[in-house]
């Protein structure tokens, strides 16, 4: 018959490839993880305890544009200026219709750049 040579004892499996894979996964998840909340929006919601005084300042955000107290405006900070006595007066923001989150964030950024601090989002 056939002679295959002497019988060798079975080798133990090497753990090195498995350890390499574990370390690669560890490095991947460490690099892919988000540390902190860098992209959080500081928002107040209606009913959070902010005082509302003075004339109405309701900003309607729609996919087609912005309205202030129901009237379409092009330059929102300039239209809000006569209605406000200080930059910490409350301004109500309401997204309507086909408005996206990006429309809301863009309006928030525009008003924050104008120096307004009390921006309240309502339904």
Coordinates of C-alpha atoms in Angstrom, one line a residue:
X1 CA 0.0 0.0 0.0
X2 CA 0.9 3.6 0.3
X3 CA 3.5 4.9 2.7
X4 CA 2.7 8.4 3.9
X5 CA 5.6 8.7 6.3
X6 CA 5.5 8.9 10.1
X7 CA 2.4 10.2 11.8
X8 CA 2.9 13.7 13.1
X9 CA 1.1 15.0 16.2
X10 CA -1.7 17.6 15.4
X11 CA -0.6 21.2 15.6
X12 CA -2.3 23.6 18.0
X13 CA -4.1 26.5 16.3
X14 CA -2.3 29.8 16.4
X15 CA -4.1 32.6 18.2
X16 CA -2.0 35.3 16.5
X17 CA -4.4 36.0 13.6
X18 CA -7.4 36.2 16.0
X19 CA -5.5 38.7 18.2
X20 CA -4.6 40.8 15.2
X21 CA -8.3 41.0 14.2
X22 CA -9.4 42.0 17.7
X23 CA -6.8 44.8 17.8
X24 CA -7.8 46.0 14.3
X25 CA -11.5 46.1 15.4
X26 CA -10.5 48.0 18.6
X27 CA -8.6 50.6 16.6
X28 CA -11.4 51.0 14.1
X29 CA -14.0 51.6 16.8
X30 CA -11.8 54.0 18.7
X31 CA -11.3 56.0 15.6
X32 CA -14.9 55.8 14.5
X33 CA -16.4 56.8 17.9
X34 CA -17.6 60.3 18.5
X35 CA -16.2 61.9 21.6
X36 CA -18.3 64.6 23.2
X37 CA -21.3 66.5 21.7
X38 CA -19.7 68.9 19.3
X39 CA -22.7 69.1 17.1
X40 CA -25.4 69.6 19.7
X41 CA -27.8 72.6 19.1
X42 CA -28.4 74.6 22.3
X43 CA -32.2 75.0 22.0
X44 CA -35.0 76.0 24.3
X45 CA -38.4 74.6 23.9
X46 CA -41.7 76.2 24.7
X47 CA -42.6 75.9 28.4
X48 CA -38.9 75.7 29.5
X49 CA -39.4 78.7 31.9
X50 CA -38.3 81.6 29.7
X51 CA -40.2 84.9 30.2
X52 CA -41.9 86.4 27.2
X53 CA -42.4 90.1 27.2
X54 CA -42.9 92.8 24.6
X55 CA -44.5 92.6 21.2
X56 CA -45.0 89.3 19.4
X57 CA -41.9 87.9 17.7
X58 CA -43.0 84.7 16.0
X59 CA -40.8 83.5 13.1
X60 CA -42.4 81.1 10.7
X61 CA -39.9 78.9 8.9
X62 CA -41.2 77.4 5.6
X63 CA -39.4 75.8 2.6
X64 CA -40.3 78.9 0.6
X65 CA -38.9 81.5 3.1
X66 CA -39.3 83.2 6.4
X67 CA -42.2 85.1 7.9
X68 CA -42.3 87.4 10.9
X69 CA -45.7 87.5 12.6
X70 CA -47.3 86.2 9.4
X71 CA -45.5 88.7 7.0
X72 CA -42.9 87.5 4.6
X73 CA -39.4 89.0 5.3
X74 CA -36.1 88.9 3.5
X75 CA -33.7 90.2 6.2
X76 CA -34.9 88.6 9.4
X77 CA -32.5 90.3 11.9
X78 CA -33.3 93.7 10.5
X79 CA -37.1 93.0 10.7
X80 CA -36.8 91.8 14.3
X81 CA -34.7 94.8 15.5
X82 CA -37.7 97.3 16.0
X83 CA -39.6 94.6 18.0
X84 CA -36.8 94.0 20.5
X85 CA -35.5 96.0 23.4
X86 CA -32.5 93.8 24.1
X87 CA -30.7 90.9 22.4
X88 CA -31.9 88.5 25.1
X89 CA -35.6 89.0 24.3
X90 CA -37.3 85.8 23.4
X91 CA -37.9 85.0 19.8
X92 CA -40.3 82.1 18.9
X93 CA -39.4 79.9 15.9
X94 CA -41.9 77.6 14.3
X95 CA -41.2 75.3 11.4
X96 CA -44.2 74.9 9.1
X97 CA -45.2 73.0 6.0
X98 CA -42.3 71.5 4.1
X99 CA -39.6 73.1 6.2
X100 CA -36.6 70.8 6.9
X101 CA -34.4 70.6 9.9
X102 CA -31.7 72.3 7.8
X103 CA -34.0 75.3 7.3
X104 CA -34.5 75.6 11.0
X105 CA -30.7 75.3 11.7
X106 CA -29.9 77.9 9.0
X107 CA -32.4 80.3 10.7
X108 CA -30.9 79.6 14.1
X109 CA -27.4 80.3 12.8
X110 CA -28.5 83.5 11.2
X111 CA -30.2 84.8 14.3
X112 CA -27.3 83.7 16.6
X113 CA -24.8 85.5 14.3
X114 CA -27.0 88.7 14.7
X115 CA -26.5 88.4 18.5
X116 CA -29.8 87.0 19.6
X117 CA -29.6 84.5 22.5
X118 CA -33.2 83.6 23.5
X119 CA -34.4 81.4 20.6
X120 CA -37.3 79.2 21.5
X121 CA -38.6 76.5 19.2
X122 CA -42.4 75.8 19.3
X123 CA -44.7 73.5 17.4

